[in-house]
Amino acid sequence: MTKLAIIGGTGLDEIPDLEITHREVCHTPFGEPSAALTHGSISGHEVVFLPRHGASHMIPPHLVNYRANLWALRHVGIQTILGVAAVGGIGSEMAPGRIVIPDQIIDYTFGREHTIFDNDLSHVTHIDFTMPYCKKLRQDLIEAGRLSGVNPVAGGTYGATQGPRLETAAEITRMERDGCDLVGMTGMPEAALAREFNLCYASCAVISNWAAGKSEGSISMGDIEKNLIKGMDHVKSLLVELLRIRAK
């Protein structure tokens, strides 16, 4: 079984249970990745970890070098990637602290470097993005969630917004009309680029708060941090089971 790479988002800048063997600096045709690749193991299973926002969480969502991150992971032999992300909940099932394995995505971002097929082309390339996430990895994640007792929401549409600001209540209302169940800032172009690189990619979304207008009062960063602690504990439990499933 090939190694699994984990791209960590807000709340997952490092994995405490990761036994680190070495770090690897990669230089790519698209510039520098967010950080050095961390090689190691979790419960005896080899993984590669990359913090999406940098080692010190200093890179905002719209400035993440998604192309470099994915190029670097593929360069070291990775074929399967789990993208972990903190999100806001829109749908009634999407309560803070829950884990969601989305199956669809709507892209509201703009101005990001969103494709590798834009220079020195011999022909125009279009990828099939009907189903944006890897079916096999999603199934394994859902099963891992069941075995770990996390019981994630097994589907939902992720609305990817530009950030770094949070959304207005009216924007969330529009997104809900569009069919979005959750909202985040890093889902795209990461998922589409993974498809362009021919990588198996799925998302594990951790709901850190109700989206704008979905709860009383303003969104509290303190509440977000509290919910992320709970949610990331669930992610770590799910990861252990996922690695066991993949090792069979």
mmCIF file of N, CA and C in Angstrom, residues 83-200:
data_model
loop_
_atom_site.group_PDB
_atom_site.id
_atom_site.type_symbol
_atom_site.label_atom_id
_atom_site.label_comp_id
_atom_site.label_asym_id
_atom_site.label_seq_id
_atom_site.Cartn_x
_atom_site.Cartn_y
_atom_site.Cartn_z
ATOM 1 N N GLY A 83 -6.957 15.683 2.681
ATOM 2 C CA GLY A 83 -6.920 17.094 3.030
ATOM 3 C C GLY A 83 -7.834 17.359 4.218
ATOM 4 N N VAL A 84 -7.263 17.771 5.339
ATOM 5 C CA VAL A 84 -8.045 18.088 6.532
ATOM 6 C C VAL A 84 -8.273 19.596 6.574
ATOM 7 N N ALA A 85 -9.499 20.017 6.870
ATOM 8 C CA ALA A 85 -9.817 21.442 6.838
ATOM 9 C C ALA A 85 -10.853 21.795 7.893
ATOM 10 N N ALA A 86 -10.697 22.958 8.501
ATOM 11 C CA ALA A 86 -11.714 23.502 9.403
ATOM 12 C C ALA A 86 -12.744 24.254 8.558
ATOM 13 N N VAL A 87 -14.010 24.047 8.868
ATOM 14 C CA VAL A 87 -15.087 24.640 8.064
ATOM 15 C C VAL A 87 -16.197 25.160 8.974
ATOM 16 N N GLY A 88 -17.092 25.942 8.361
ATOM 17 C CA GLY A 88 -18.296 26.381 9.037
ATOM 18 C C GLY A 88 -19.477 25.532 8.613
ATOM 19 N N GLY A 89 -20.408 25.302 9.521
ATOM 20 C CA GLY A 89 -21.571 24.482 9.221
ATOM 21 C C GLY A 89 -22.739 25.311 8.710
ATOM 22 N N ILE A 90 -23.380 24.839 7.643
ATOM 23 C CA ILE A 90 -24.553 25.510 7.080
ATOM 24 C C ILE A 90 -25.800 24.652 7.282
ATOM 25 N N GLY A 91 -25.746 23.411 6.808
ATOM 26 C CA GLY A 91 -26.887 22.516 6.930
ATOM 27 C C GLY A 91 -27.152 22.109 8.371
ATOM 28 N N SER A 92 -28.369 21.621 8.623
ATOM 29 C CA SER A 92 -28.796 21.321 9.991
ATOM 30 C C SER A 92 -27.966 20.219 10.642
ATOM 31 N N GLU A 93 -27.400 19.302 9.835
ATOM 32 C CA GLU A 93 -26.560 18.227 10.384
ATOM 33 C C GLU A 93 -25.159 18.703 10.751
ATOM 34 N N MET A 94 -24.800 19.890 10.260
ATOM 35 C CA MET A 94 -23.406 20.320 10.307
ATOM 36 C C MET A 94 -23.077 21.110 11.566
ATOM 37 N N ALA A 95 -23.276 20.491 12.720
ATOM 38 C CA ALA A 95 -23.065 21.165 14.000
ATOM 39 C C ALA A 95 -21.578 21.219 14.344
ATOM 40 N N PRO A 96 -21.171 22.258 15.061
ATOM 41 C CA PRO A 96 -19.765 22.367 15.477
ATOM 42 C C PRO A 96 -19.274 21.120 16.198
ATOM 43 N N GLY A 97 -18.050 20.707 15.846
ATOM 44 C CA GLY A 97 -17.449 19.518 16.427
ATOM 45 C C GLY A 97 -17.610 18.268 15.591
ATOM 46 N N ARG A 98 -18.555 18.298 14.619
ATOM 47 C CA ARG A 98 -18.768 17.121 13.783
ATOM 48 C C ARG A 98 -17.716 17.024 12.682
ATOM 49 N N ILE A 99 -17.536 15.809 12.181
ATOM 50 C CA ILE A 99 -16.647 15.531 11.061
ATOM 51 C C ILE A 99 -17.507 15.235 9.839
ATOM 52 N N VAL A 100 -17.112 15.787 8.698
ATOM 53 C CA VAL A 100 -17.851 15.585 7.456
ATOM 54 C C VAL A 100 -16.891 15.083 6.383
ATOM 55 N N ILE A 101 -17.328 14.101 5.602
ATOM 56 C CA ILE A 101 -16.592 13.630 4.438
ATOM 57 C C ILE A 101 -17.376 14.092 3.210
ATOM 58 N N PRO A 102 -17.106 15.304 2.704
ATOM 59 C CA PRO A 102 -17.923 15.841 1.609
ATOM 60 C C PRO A 102 -17.773 15.024 0.334
ATOM 61 N N ASP A 103 -18.821 15.087 -0.502
ATOM 62 C CA ASP A 103 -18.752 14.398 -1.787
ATOM 63 C C ASP A 103 -18.861 15.347 -2.974
ATOM 64 N N GLN A 104 -19.154 16.618 -2.702
ATOM 65 C CA GLN A 104 -19.231 17.602 -3.778
ATOM 66 C C GLN A 104 -18.648 18.931 -3.316
ATOM 67 N N ILE A 105 -18.382 19.804 -4.282
ATOM 68 C CA ILE A 105 -17.770 21.100 -3.959
ATOM 69 C C ILE A 105 -18.254 22.153 -4.951
ATOM 70 N N ILE A 106 -18.427 23.372 -4.465
ATOM 71 C CA ILE A 106 -18.717 24.527 -5.321
ATOM 72 C C ILE A 106 -17.633 25.559 -5.061
ATOM 73 N N ASP A 107 -17.059 26.075 -6.142
ATOM 74 C CA ASP A 107 -15.905 26.971 -6.040
ATOM 75 C C ASP A 107 -16.341 28.427 -6.171
ATOM 76 N N TYR A 108 -16.163 29.209 -5.108
ATOM 77 C CA TYR A 108 -16.444 30.647 -5.126
ATOM 78 C C TYR A 108 -15.152 31.456 -5.062
ATOM 79 N N THR A 109 -14.010 30.805 -5.170
ATOM 80 C CA THR A 109 -12.741 31.518 -5.063
ATOM 81 C C THR A 109 -12.420 32.247 -6.364
ATOM 82 N N PHE A 110 -11.452 33.151 -6.308
ATOM 83 C CA PHE A 110 -11.047 33.894 -7.502
ATOM 84 C C PHE A 110 -9.582 34.299 -7.366
ATOM 85 N N GLY A 111 -8.910 34.438 -8.505
ATOM 86 C CA GLY A 111 -7.552 34.947 -8.516
ATOM 87 C C GLY A 111 -6.486 33.986 -8.047
ATOM 88 N N ARG A 112 -6.839 32.754 -7.762
ATOM 89 C CA ARG A 112 -5.859 31.777 -7.305
ATOM 90 C C ARG A 112 -5.273 31.023 -8.509
ATOM 91 N N GLU A 113 -4.040 30.587 -8.352
ATOM 92 C CA GLU A 113 -3.432 29.740 -9.390
ATOM 93 C C GLU A 113 -4.094 28.372 -9.289
ATOM 94 N N HIS A 114 -5.015 28.096 -10.194
ATOM 95 C CA HIS A 114 -5.916 26.965 -10.004
ATOM 96 C C HIS A 114 -5.708 25.810 -10.971
ATOM 97 N N THR A 115 -4.677 25.879 -11.834
ATOM 98 C CA THR A 115 -4.454 24.782 -12.767
ATOM 99 C C THR A 115 -2.963 24.665 -13.089
ATOM 100 N N ILE A 116 -2.544 23.453 -13.455
ATOM 101 C CA ILE A 116 -1.172 23.268 -13.945
ATOM 102 C C ILE A 116 -1.136 23.323 -15.470
ATOM 103 N N PHE A 117 -2.308 23.400 -16.092
ATOM 104 C CA PHE A 117 -2.388 23.379 -17.547
ATOM 105 C C PHE A 117 -2.562 24.795 -18.098
ATOM 106 N N ASP A 118 -1.560 25.657 -17.895
ATOM 107 C CA ASP A 118 -1.709 27.033 -18.361
ATOM 108 C C ASP A 118 -0.487 27.575 -19.098
ATOM 109 N N ASN A 119 0.596 26.824 -19.169
ATOM 110 C CA ASN A 119 1.798 27.300 -19.860
ATOM 111 C C ASN A 119 2.430 26.171 -20.665
ATOM 112 N N ASP A 120 3.073 26.540 -21.800
ATOM 113 C CA ASP A 120 3.836 25.587 -22.619
ATOM 114 C C ASP A 120 3.012 24.351 -22.963
ATOM 115 N N LEU A 121 1.795 24.563 -23.414
ATOM 116 C CA LEU A 121 0.896 23.445 -23.695
ATOM 117 C C LEU A 121 1.018 22.979 -25.141
ATOM 118 N N SER A 122 0.960 21.675 -25.344
ATOM 119 C CA SER A 122 0.872 21.120 -26.691
ATOM 120 C C SER A 122 -0.580 20.941 -27.105
ATOM 121 N N HIS A 123 -1.481 20.920 -26.107
ATOM 122 C CA HIS A 123 -2.916 20.829 -26.379
ATOM 123 C C HIS A 123 -3.662 21.283 -25.116
ATOM 124 N N VAL A 124 -4.931 21.626 -25.290
ATOM 125 C CA VAL A 124 -5.757 22.034 -24.152
ATOM 126 C C VAL A 124 -6.205 20.787 -23.398
ATOM 127 N N THR A 125 -6.105 20.832 -22.071
ATOM 128 C CA THR A 125 -6.460 19.680 -21.248
ATOM 129 C C THR A 125 -7.647 20.019 -20.352
ATOM 130 N N HIS A 126 -8.658 19.149 -20.387
ATOM 131 C CA HIS A 126 -9.822 19.282 -19.511
ATOM 132 C C HIS A 126 -9.909 18.029 -18.649
ATOM 133 N N ILE A 127 -10.035 18.195 -17.348
ATOM 134 C CA ILE A 127 -10.217 17.035 -16.473
ATOM 135 C C ILE A 127 -11.700 16.830 -16.200
ATOM 136 N N ASP A 128 -12.100 15.578 -16.010
ATOM 137 C CA ASP A 128 -13.458 15.269 -15.563
ATOM 138 C C ASP A 128 -13.508 15.494 -14.055
ATOM 139 N N PHE A 129 -14.346 16.428 -13.634
ATOM 140 C CA PHE A 129 -14.440 16.779 -12.213
ATOM 141 C C PHE A 129 -15.864 16.575 -11.703
ATOM 142 N N THR A 130 -16.591 15.687 -12.391
ATOM 143 C CA THR A 130 -17.982 15.413 -12.010
ATOM 144 C C THR A 130 -18.081 15.013 -10.550
ATOM 145 N N MET A 131 -17.230 14.070 -10.171
ATOM 146 C CA MET A 131 -17.139 13.642 -8.778
ATOM 147 C C MET A 131 -15.765 14.086 -8.288
ATOM 148 N N PRO A 132 -15.683 15.163 -7.507
ATOM 149 C CA PRO A 132 -14.394 15.808 -7.234
ATOM 150 C C PRO A 132 -13.474 15.069 -6.268
ATOM 151 N N TYR A 133 -14.008 14.079 -5.542
ATOM 152 C CA TYR A 133 -13.184 13.384 -4.552
ATOM 153 C C TYR A 133 -13.026 11.914 -4.924
ATOM 154 N N CYS A 134 -11.926 11.327 -4.474
ATOM 155 C CA CYS A 134 -11.611 9.927 -4.748
ATOM 156 C C CYS A 134 -12.623 9.018 -4.035
ATOM 157 N N LYS A 135 -13.324 8.207 -4.807
ATOM 158 C CA LYS A 135 -14.379 7.352 -4.257
ATOM 159 C C LYS A 135 -13.839 6.373 -3.229
ATOM 160 N N LYS A 136 -12.721 5.713 -3.544
ATOM 161 C CA LYS A 136 -12.168 4.691 -2.648
ATOM 162 C C LYS A 136 -11.728 5.299 -1.322
ATOM 163 N N LEU A 137 -11.049 6.433 -1.363
ATOM 164 C CA LEU A 137 -10.589 7.059 -0.127
ATOM 165 C C LEU A 137 -11.765 7.540 0.704
ATOM 166 N N ARG A 138 -12.800 8.057 0.056
ATOM 167 C CA ARG A 138 -13.992 8.474 0.799
ATOM 168 C C ARG A 138 -14.630 7.281 1.512
ATOM 169 N N GLN A 139 -14.731 6.162 0.808
ATOM 170 C CA GLN A 139 -15.320 4.969 1.427
ATOM 171 C C GLN A 139 -14.498 4.516 2.628
ATOM 172 N N ASP A 140 -13.175 4.551 2.483
ATOM 173 C CA ASP A 140 -12.303 4.162 3.592
ATOM 174 C C ASP A 140 -12.452 5.121 4.772
ATOM 175 N N LEU A 141 -12.589 6.400 4.492
ATOM 176 C CA LEU A 141 -12.767 7.392 5.557
ATOM 177 C C LEU A 141 -14.072 7.174 6.313
ATOM 178 N N ILE A 142 -15.119 6.902 5.583
ATOM 179 C CA ILE A 142 -16.424 6.677 6.214
ATOM 180 C C ILE A 142 -16.382 5.423 7.084
ATOM 181 N N GLU A 143 -15.735 4.360 6.567
ATOM 182 C CA GLU A 143 -15.599 3.131 7.348
ATOM 183 C C GLU A 143 -14.720 3.361 8.577
ATOM 184 N N ALA A 144 -13.633 4.122 8.406
ATOM 185 C CA ALA A 144 -12.760 4.439 9.540
ATOM 186 C C ALA A 144 -13.514 5.233 10.594
ATOM 187 N N GLY A 145 -14.369 6.129 10.143
ATOM 188 C CA GLY A 145 -15.188 6.893 11.083
ATOM 189 C C GLY A 145 -16.136 6.010 11.871
ATOM 190 N N ARG A 146 -16.702 5.022 11.196
ATOM 191 C CA ARG A 146 -17.605 4.087 11.877
ATOM 192 C C ARG A 146 -16.855 3.262 12.912
ATOM 193 N N LEU A 147 -15.695 2.739 12.510
ATOM 194 C CA LEU A 147 -14.919 1.880 13.408
ATOM 195 C C LEU A 147 -14.374 2.642 14.613
ATOM 196 N N SER A 148 -14.066 3.913 14.412
ATOM 197 C CA SER A 148 -13.504 4.721 15.499
ATOM 198 C C SER A 148 -14.565 5.320 16.411
ATOM 199 N N GLY A 149 -15.831 5.181 16.013
ATOM 200 C CA GLY A 149 -16.904 5.773 16.794
ATOM 201 C C GLY A 149 -17.131 7.238 16.505
ATOM 202 N N VAL A 150 -16.405 7.793 15.529
ATOM 203 C CA VAL A 150 -16.566 9.210 15.182
ATOM 204 C C VAL A 150 -17.862 9.440 14.421
ATOM 205 N N ASN A 151 -18.247 8.468 13.573
ATOM 206 C CA ASN A 151 -19.488 8.541 12.796
ATOM 207 C C ASN A 151 -19.638 9.879 12.061
ATOM 208 N N PRO A 152 -18.785 10.101 11.061
ATOM 209 C CA PRO A 152 -18.853 11.362 10.320
ATOM 210 C C PRO A 152 -20.107 11.464 9.458
ATOM 211 N N VAL A 153 -20.449 12.676 9.088
ATOM 212 C CA VAL A 153 -21.496 12.883 8.098
ATOM 213 C C VAL A 153 -20.929 12.427 6.752
ATOM 214 N N ALA A 154 -21.584 11.455 6.130
ATOM 215 C CA ALA A 154 -21.004 10.772 4.966
ATOM 216 C C ALA A 154 -21.437 11.425 3.661
ATOM 217 N N GLY A 155 -21.242 12.717 3.559
ATOM 218 C CA GLY A 155 -21.580 13.427 2.332
ATOM 219 C C GLY A 155 -21.907 14.875 2.630
ATOM 220 N N GLY A 156 -21.969 15.671 1.579
ATOM 221 C CA GLY A 156 -22.264 17.093 1.740
ATOM 222 C C GLY A 156 -21.495 17.899 0.709
ATOM 223 N N THR A 157 -21.982 19.084 0.446
ATOM 224 C CA THR A 157 -21.347 19.965 -0.533
ATOM 225 C C THR A 157 -20.565 21.054 0.179
ATOM 226 N N TYR A 158 -19.286 21.111 -0.146
ATOM 227 C CA TYR A 158 -18.353 22.085 0.434
ATOM 228 C C TYR A 158 -18.343 23.325 -0.460
ATOM 229 N N GLY A 159 -18.658 24.472 0.110
ATOM 230 C CA GLY A 159 -18.548 25.737 -0.609
ATOM 231 C C GLY A 159 -17.216 26.392 -0.285
ATOM 232 N N ALA A 160 -16.364 26.557 -1.299
ATOM 233 C CA ALA A 160 -15.021 27.119 -1.088
ATOM 234 C C ALA A 160 -15.038 28.614 -1.361
ATOM 235 N N THR A 161 -14.789 29.431 -0.341
ATOM 236 C CA THR A 161 -14.795 30.880 -0.481
ATOM 237 C C THR A 161 -13.374 31.435 -0.443
ATOM 238 N N GLN A 162 -13.234 32.693 -0.803
ATOM 239 C CA GLN A 162 -11.919 33.283 -0.988
ATOM 240 C C GLN A 162 -11.168 33.541 0.312
ATOM 241 N N GLY A 163 -11.861 34.035 1.332
ATOM 242 C CA GLY A 163 -11.162 34.391 2.567
ATOM 243 C C GLY A 163 -10.217 35.558 2.336
ATOM 244 N N PRO A 164 -9.420 35.924 3.341
ATOM 245 C CA PRO A 164 -9.392 35.299 4.668
ATOM 246 C C PRO A 164 -10.519 35.741 5.598
ATOM 247 N N ARG A 165 -11.318 36.712 5.165
ATOM 248 C CA ARG A 165 -12.441 37.116 6.025
ATOM 249 C C ARG A 165 -13.497 36.016 6.041
ATOM 250 N N LEU A 166 -14.296 36.007 7.111
ATOM 251 C CA LEU A 166 -15.451 35.126 7.144
ATOM 252 C C LEU A 166 -16.570 35.729 6.300
ATOM 253 N N GLU A 167 -17.597 34.956 6.038
ATOM 254 C CA GLU A 167 -18.643 35.348 5.114
ATOM 255 C C GLU A 167 -19.716 36.197 5.814
ATOM 256 N N THR A 168 -20.500 36.904 5.021
ATOM 257 C CA THR A 168 -21.667 37.609 5.557
ATOM 258 C C THR A 168 -22.832 36.621 5.663
ATOM 259 N N ALA A 169 -23.841 37.005 6.456
ATOM 260 C CA ALA A 169 -25.028 36.156 6.568
ATOM 261 C C ALA A 169 -25.722 36.005 5.220
ATOM 262 N N ALA A 170 -25.734 37.078 4.419
ATOM 263 C CA ALA A 170 -26.371 37.010 3.100
ATOM 264 C C ALA A 170 -25.617 36.067 2.160
ATOM 265 N N GLU A 171 -24.289 36.069 2.260
ATOM 266 C CA GLU A 171 -23.506 35.155 1.427
ATOM 267 C C GLU A 171 -23.796 33.703 1.790
ATOM 268 N N ILE A 172 -23.922 33.434 3.082
ATOM 269 C CA ILE A 172 -24.241 32.069 3.511
ATOM 270 C C ILE A 172 -25.641 31.681 3.048
ATOM 271 N N THR A 173 -26.583 32.604 3.111
ATOM 272 C CA THR A 173 -27.934 32.321 2.611
ATOM 273 C C THR A 173 -27.892 31.964 1.127
ATOM 274 N N ARG A 174 -27.106 32.705 0.354
ATOM 275 C CA ARG A 174 -26.962 32.396 -1.077
ATOM 276 C C ARG A 174 -26.337 31.018 -1.259
ATOM 277 N N MET A 175 -25.289 30.727 -0.488
ATOM 278 C CA MET A 175 -24.626 29.437 -0.613
ATOM 279 C C MET A 175 -25.569 28.291 -0.256
ATOM 280 N N GLU A 176 -26.413 28.518 0.745
ATOM 281 C CA GLU A 176 -27.381 27.485 1.111
ATOM 282 C C GLU A 176 -28.370 27.254 -0.030
ATOM 283 N N ARG A 177 -28.812 28.320 -0.680
ATOM 284 C CA ARG A 177 -29.682 28.174 -1.848
ATOM 285 C C ARG A 177 -28.979 27.415 -2.963
ATOM 286 N N ASP A 178 -27.672 27.617 -3.077
ATOM 287 C CA ASP A 178 -26.881 26.926 -4.101
ATOM 288 C C ASP A 178 -26.703 25.445 -3.793
ATOM 289 N N GLY A 179 -26.989 25.055 -2.549
ATOM 290 C CA GLY A 179 -26.851 23.650 -2.180
ATOM 291 C C GLY A 179 -25.660 23.337 -1.292
ATOM 292 N N CYS A 180 -24.985 24.356 -0.779
ATOM 293 C CA CYS A 180 -23.823 24.116 0.089
ATOM 294 C C CYS A 180 -24.263 23.705 1.485
ATOM 295 N N ASP A 181 -23.552 22.740 2.038
ATOM 296 C CA ASP A 181 -23.803 22.275 3.395
ATOM 297 C C ASP A 181 -22.770 22.783 4.385
ATOM 298 N N LEU A 182 -21.596 23.135 3.895
ATOM 299 C CA LEU A 182 -20.524 23.650 4.731
ATOM 300 C C LEU A 182 -19.694 24.633 3.932
ATOM 301 N N VAL A 183 -18.922 25.459 4.634
ATOM 302 C CA VAL A 183 -18.156 26.511 3.976
ATOM 303 C C VAL A 183 -16.734 26.531 4.519
ATOM 304 N N GLY A 184 -15.778 26.602 3.600
ATOM 305 C CA GLY A 184 -14.372 26.675 3.969
ATOM 306 C C GLY A 184 -13.618 27.507 2.951
ATOM 307 N N MET A 185 -12.315 27.659 3.161
ATOM 308 C CA MET A 185 -11.526 28.554 2.311
ATOM 309 C C MET A 185 -10.396 27.865 1.563
ATOM 310 N N THR A 186 -10.204 26.553 1.791
ATOM 311 C CA THR A 186 -9.042 25.885 1.195
ATOM 312 C C THR A 186 -9.401 24.683 0.325
ATOM 313 N N GLY A 187 -10.678 24.400 0.168
ATOM 314 C CA GLY A 187 -11.077 23.220 -0.598
ATOM 315 C C GLY A 187 -10.726 23.294 -2.068
ATOM 316 N N MET A 188 -10.670 24.508 -2.587
ATOM 317 C CA MET A 188 -10.286 24.735 -3.978
ATOM 318 C C MET A 188 -9.201 25.795 -4.017
ATOM 319 N N PRO A 189 -8.222 25.636 -4.909
ATOM 320 C CA PRO A 189 -8.141 24.650 -5.991
ATOM 321 C C PRO A 189 -7.491 23.324 -5.594
ATOM 322 N N GLU A 190 -7.350 23.054 -4.308
ATOM 323 C CA GLU A 190 -6.617 21.868 -3.880
ATOM 324 C C GLU A 190 -7.194 20.586 -4.494
ATOM 325 N N ALA A 191 -8.518 20.437 -4.446
ATOM 326 C CA ALA A 191 -9.137 19.214 -4.958
ATOM 327 C C ALA A 191 -8.952 19.078 -6.466
ATOM 328 N N ALA A 192 -9.130 20.174 -7.192
ATOM 329 C CA ALA A 192 -9.009 20.120 -8.655
ATOM 330 C C ALA A 192 -7.571 19.876 -9.087
ATOM 331 N N LEU A 193 -6.630 20.486 -8.402
ATOM 332 C CA LEU A 193 -5.221 20.270 -8.737
ATOM 333 C C LEU A 193 -4.817 18.821 -8.477
ATOM 334 N N ALA A 194 -5.332 18.238 -7.404
ATOM 335 C CA ALA A 194 -5.047 16.827 -7.148
ATOM 336 C C ALA A 194 -5.522 15.967 -8.314
ATOM 337 N N ARG A 195 -6.686 16.288 -8.857
ATOM 338 C CA ARG A 195 -7.186 15.550 -10.013
ATOM 339 C C ARG A 195 -6.277 15.765 -11.229
ATOM 340 N N GLU A 196 -5.817 17.011 -11.427
ATOM 341 C CA GLU A 196 -4.908 17.279 -12.541
ATOM 342 C C GLU A 196 -3.596 16.503 -12.396
ATOM 343 N N PHE A 197 -3.137 16.331 -11.168
ATOM 344 C CA PHE A 197 -1.916 15.563 -10.919
ATOM 345 C C PHE A 197 -2.181 14.052 -10.872
ATOM 346 N N ASN A 198 -3.440 13.654 -11.105
ATOM 347 C CA ASN A 198 -3.830 12.239 -11.111
ATOM 348 C C ASN A 198 -3.592 11.589 -9.747
ATOM 349 N N LEU A 199 -3.954 12.323 -8.696
ATOM 350 C CA LEU A 199 -3.817 11.837 -7.334
ATOM 351 C C LEU A 199 -5.188 11.505 -6.757
ATOM 352 N N CYS A 200 -5.217 10.497 -5.890
ATOM 353 C CA CYS A 200 -6.441 10.174 -5.150
ATOM 354 C C CYS A 200 -6.528 11.132 -3.966
#
